[in-house]
Amino acid sequence: MTMKLDLFKSRSDKRSRILEATGQLIAEQGFHGLSMAKLARLSGVAAGTLYLYFDDKDELIRQYYDEIHQAVAEQLLQGFDRSEPLFEQYRGLWFRVRDFLIANPDHFSSKVQYEHSPFFDPLRQQQRLEELFDPVMAMFQQGIEAGVFKPLPIPVLVTLSLDLVPLLVQKHLRGYIVLDVETSEATILACWSAICQK
Amino acid sequence: MTMKLDLFKSRSDKRSRILEATGQLIAEQGFHGLSMAKLARLSGVAAGTLYLYFDDKDELIRQYYDEIHQAVAEQLLQGFDRSEPLFEQYRGLWFRVRDFLIANPDHFSSKVQYEHSPFFDPLRQQQRLEELFDPVMAMFQQGIEAGVFKPLPIPVLVTLSLDLVPLLVQKHLRGYIVLDVETSEATILACWSAICQK
Amino acid sequence: MTMKLDLFKSRSDKRSRILEATGQLIAEQGFHGLSMAKLARLSGVAAGTLYLYFDDKDELIRQYYDEIHQAVAEQLLQGFDRSEPLFEQYRGLWFRVRDFLIANPDHFSSKVQYEHSPFFDPLRQQQRLEELFDPVMAMFQQGIEAGVFKPLPIPVLVTLSLDLVPLLVQKHLRGYIVLDVETSEATILACWSAICQK
Amino acid sequence: MTMKLDLFKSRSDKRSRILEATGQLIAEQGFHGLSMAKLARLSGVAAGTLYLYFDDKDELIRQYYDEIHQAVAEQLLQGFDRSEPLFEQYRGLWFRVRDFLIANPDHFSSKVQYEHSPFFDPLRQQQRLEELFDPVMAMFQQGIEAGVFKPLPIPVLVTLSLDLVPLLVQKHLRGYIVLDVETSEATILACWSAICQK
DNA sequence: GATGAATGAGCGTTCATTCAT
DNA sequence: GATGAATGAACGCTCATTCAT
């Protein structure tokens, strides 16, 4: 099973090719290197055609990240089994996030740039994330209700356990740490201590 | 005592005004909205004058963030007392970071945009941060040697305890959570569990 | 039959207009006065449009002079008949150069400015000239082999006979001399003495 | 005896330094690379000071070339002996021009750029040249009157004999020909044939 | 006389977007 | 639907010149 993303295989062929080229361009040249002209060339589509499928650059980028997030969520939740013990659910998710980010090293940077660009609407994003990751929210809810997790707001619990994985992977990719399985397991336990009662 | 930054009050007056305007422009329009022409207008300075004080846009941005980081480090470390008990040192720092980010709500976004821009040099940054926050590194080192903290790499301990503060403040500012003193204290304890042995 | 150049009448209409405006601008304001903004205005074209037809200013200038040189060569060699006696070939060419330079008084100055500008590549130019003026080179070769011309390097013979025409026309245009037919005929004979044996 | 120019050793020290730096800058970076800021730096003088000695850039350049031409004329006429036979006078001058241009390979290019720049006033130049090279004009006049030279206008005779030296040296420096003593002597004789009766 | 900080018009170039075909 | 030529405002940057000190 690969963690590499394979996307955009639906709807209009042109639309898919454009979004695919968007990803490729961002990966190769960074968020700032995304110009409509380059995008048209790489998509094999005329410049004007971009505007048949997307209102403007903003919309294109928004839709690109919407689809990315959708796909990422599906991939991360594949194998997420709510019937497992809480710790197993959490630990599995932690590893899937780690593996995905290591397999897609540009993803996090690209996402961060998007989230701090003028295109980004934080409220819209929050709603989508809650929908996409509803099972994860449910897991935290269950843990609180069962008295296993501390009675902190769920977003705090998420930060204490999952939000730091991208930060750790980034340090790993830059060579500041080595996030091997052993270190990961220790960190997972550390986070588990953070969110659990007692 | 205010946590609001008051910077650039040294060297040439023009240079200060330019750097101040840089901060204002990034806060108002985002990193992408920083153009030399706008900057000149807001500084009340001619376009060419910018180049008397900075070699080019790269240099200007680099120097802007160098000064910002210097000032932030000084402010965060003010009152950081290595003779206090470990927990007190850590807790005090946690609160100062929180208070600073709440008082300077654009700081984190601006920093993140910079760090994912083509101007950014991660190696140089890493070195500077270790110098600026040397006492904090020493605190973690001491905690490990005393057997209080888990024997994890220091960058991991940093992530588990301090790197999440910006994420939490961001959620606070967006209204997903309320990071009041009570929640903060609970979170501080949670992080403390994460990094401590046992 | 006019000696005035009529160029750029092929390919895209816009491209022609740009090159025509280039010539006009150089004639009116000199090589140094050629800016892309002025060029766009005079061409009746938007600034960005220039870059649809030419990669950058260098390329535009290079292509402008390539086309000019091509057209000039064609015009100067029109009626150049290798079957005529050597003297007739040479004399005819001399007059066509004179007439052309008088009809296009800015041509020489423009050419000289180009050849001393940073855009200019002397090697490339030399090759092109030898190709364009191949029949003239052949004429000199033939003269040497027939023992009519002195056994000097061809470029020296060219200088002794043809390179001075622009200098003379320049003096004529500035009013230092009057290069009428009589003076021309005398000068042609003088040059002929210079290059011929005995 | 060197043919290298040593100039500007008179009048105000600052003025000399500025003109010296002008020559150095043109030699190193070409005519186009001459900016007032660089010139000030290289002269060791403040930008504003340039305008104490010269009205503007035009004037500075004009005065620079005036002094250059003066010095060049003096150097070329050193040893020019009107009492020698005509051919010896002419031959000696030819060689001094050749040697000077080879020793100062940038001189010709710089002069040509100047003469085709907007700073240049051809009438003024013509008058100065006739004054500076008065003995040479006299030589040609004498040759005509003695019936040795063809009764052509003097500027034509100058072109036929001396104006081509720079062209030949340029071809020499670019490697198209080798202007050694032998070739020079042959060319001198060729030019002599061009200007002499018979 | 001498300074050098300051100016601002101008430079070559890019790019999101439009629209006639 | 699809094209791609065309736009023109905006970009980062340079430079001859001025003027308060």
PDB file of N, CA and C in Angstrom, chain B residues 2 8 10 34 42 79 81-82 88 99-100 122 127 135 160 166 177 186:
ATOM      1  N   THR B   2       3.581  45.711  29.087  1.00  0.00           N
ATOM      2  CA  THR B   2       2.895  45.284  27.859  1.00  0.00           C
ATOM      3  C   THR B   2       3.687  44.201  27.139  1.00  0.00           C
ATOM      4  N   PHE B   8      12.735  48.637  16.490  1.00  0.00           N
ATOM      5  CA  PHE B   8      13.331  49.478  15.448  1.00  0.00           C
ATOM      6  C   PHE B   8      13.610  50.895  15.932  1.00  0.00           C
ATOM      7  N   SER B  10      16.221  52.139  16.998  1.00  0.00           N
ATOM      8  CA  SER B  10      17.633  52.480  17.044  1.00  0.00           C
ATOM      9  C   SER B  10      18.123  52.788  15.639  1.00  0.00           C
ATOM     10  N   LEU B  34       3.424  42.605   0.304  1.00  0.00           N
ATOM     11  CA  LEU B  34       4.557  43.493   0.585  1.00  0.00           C
ATOM     12  C   LEU B  34       5.284  43.835  -0.706  1.00  0.00           C
ATOM     13  N   LEU B  42       4.096  53.841   2.379  1.00  0.00           N
ATOM     14  CA  LEU B  42       3.734  53.778   3.797  1.00  0.00           C
ATOM     15  C   LEU B  42       4.848  54.316   4.696  1.00  0.00           C
ATOM     16  N   GLY B  79      12.702  37.653  32.417  1.00  0.00           N
ATOM     17  CA  GLY B  79      12.110  37.009  33.580  1.00  0.00           C
ATOM     18  C   GLY B  79      12.272  35.507  33.579  1.00  0.00           C
ATOM     19  N   ASP B  81      14.054  32.613  34.602  1.00  0.00           N
ATOM     20  CA  ASP B  81      15.032  32.504  35.695  1.00  0.00           C
ATOM     21  C   ASP B  81      15.476  31.050  35.851  1.00  0.00           C
ATOM     22  N   ARG B  82      16.717  30.795  35.420  1.00  0.00           N
ATOM     23  CA  ARG B  82      17.221  29.409  35.444  1.00  0.00           C
ATOM     24  C   ARG B  82      17.356  28.860  36.866  1.00  0.00           C
ATOM     25  N   GLU B  88       8.472  25.678  37.120  1.00  0.00           N
ATOM     26  CA  GLU B  88       8.177  27.110  37.126  1.00  0.00           C
ATOM     27  C   GLU B  88       8.776  27.793  35.899  1.00  0.00           C
ATOM     28  N   ASP B  99       0.916  34.929  25.950  1.00  0.00           N
ATOM     29  CA  ASP B  99       0.555  36.343  26.065  1.00  0.00           C
ATOM     30  C   ASP B  99       1.102  37.142  24.894  1.00  0.00           C
ATOM     31  N   PHE B 100       2.329  36.815  24.509  1.00  0.00           N
ATOM     32  CA  PHE B 100       2.928  37.552  23.399  1.00  0.00           C
ATOM     33  C   PHE B 100       2.138  37.345  22.107  1.00  0.00           C
ATOM     34  N   PRO B 122      16.466  27.750   6.007  1.00  0.00           N
ATOM     35  CA  PRO B 122      16.184  27.022   7.253  1.00  0.00           C
ATOM     36  C   PRO B 122      17.425  26.798   8.118  1.00  0.00           C
ATOM     37  N   GLN B 127      20.220  27.881  13.367  1.00  0.00           N
ATOM     38  CA  GLN B 127      21.368  28.347  14.153  1.00  0.00           C
ATOM     39  C   GLN B 127      20.994  29.547  15.018  1.00  0.00           C
ATOM     40  N   PRO B 135      19.146  29.622  26.620  1.00  0.00           N
ATOM     41  CA  PRO B 135      18.737  29.251  27.985  1.00  0.00           C
ATOM     42  C   PRO B 135      17.621  28.217  28.011  1.00  0.00           C
ATOM     43  N   LEU B 160       6.688  19.008  21.856  1.00  0.00           N
ATOM     44  CA  LEU B 160       5.656  18.503  22.770  1.00  0.00           C
ATOM     45  C   LEU B 160       5.186  19.552  23.762  1.00  0.00           C
ATOM     46  N   PRO B 166       1.672  28.306  19.721  1.00  0.00           N
ATOM     47  CA  PRO B 166       1.135  29.079  18.589  1.00  0.00           C
ATOM     48  C   PRO B 166      -0.104  28.460  17.978  1.00  0.00           C
ATOM     49  N   ILE B 177     -11.526  27.787  20.264  1.00  0.00           N
ATOM     50  CA  ILE B 177     -11.404  27.501  21.696  1.00  0.00           C
ATOM     51  C   ILE B 177     -11.257  28.822  22.433  1.00  0.00           C
ATOM     52  N   ALA B 186      -4.391  23.951  32.596  1.00  0.00           N
ATOM     53  CA  ALA B 186      -4.646  22.525  32.354  1.00  0.00           C
ATOM     54  C   ALA B 186      -3.780  22.012  31.221  1.00  0.00           C
TER      55      ALA B 186
END
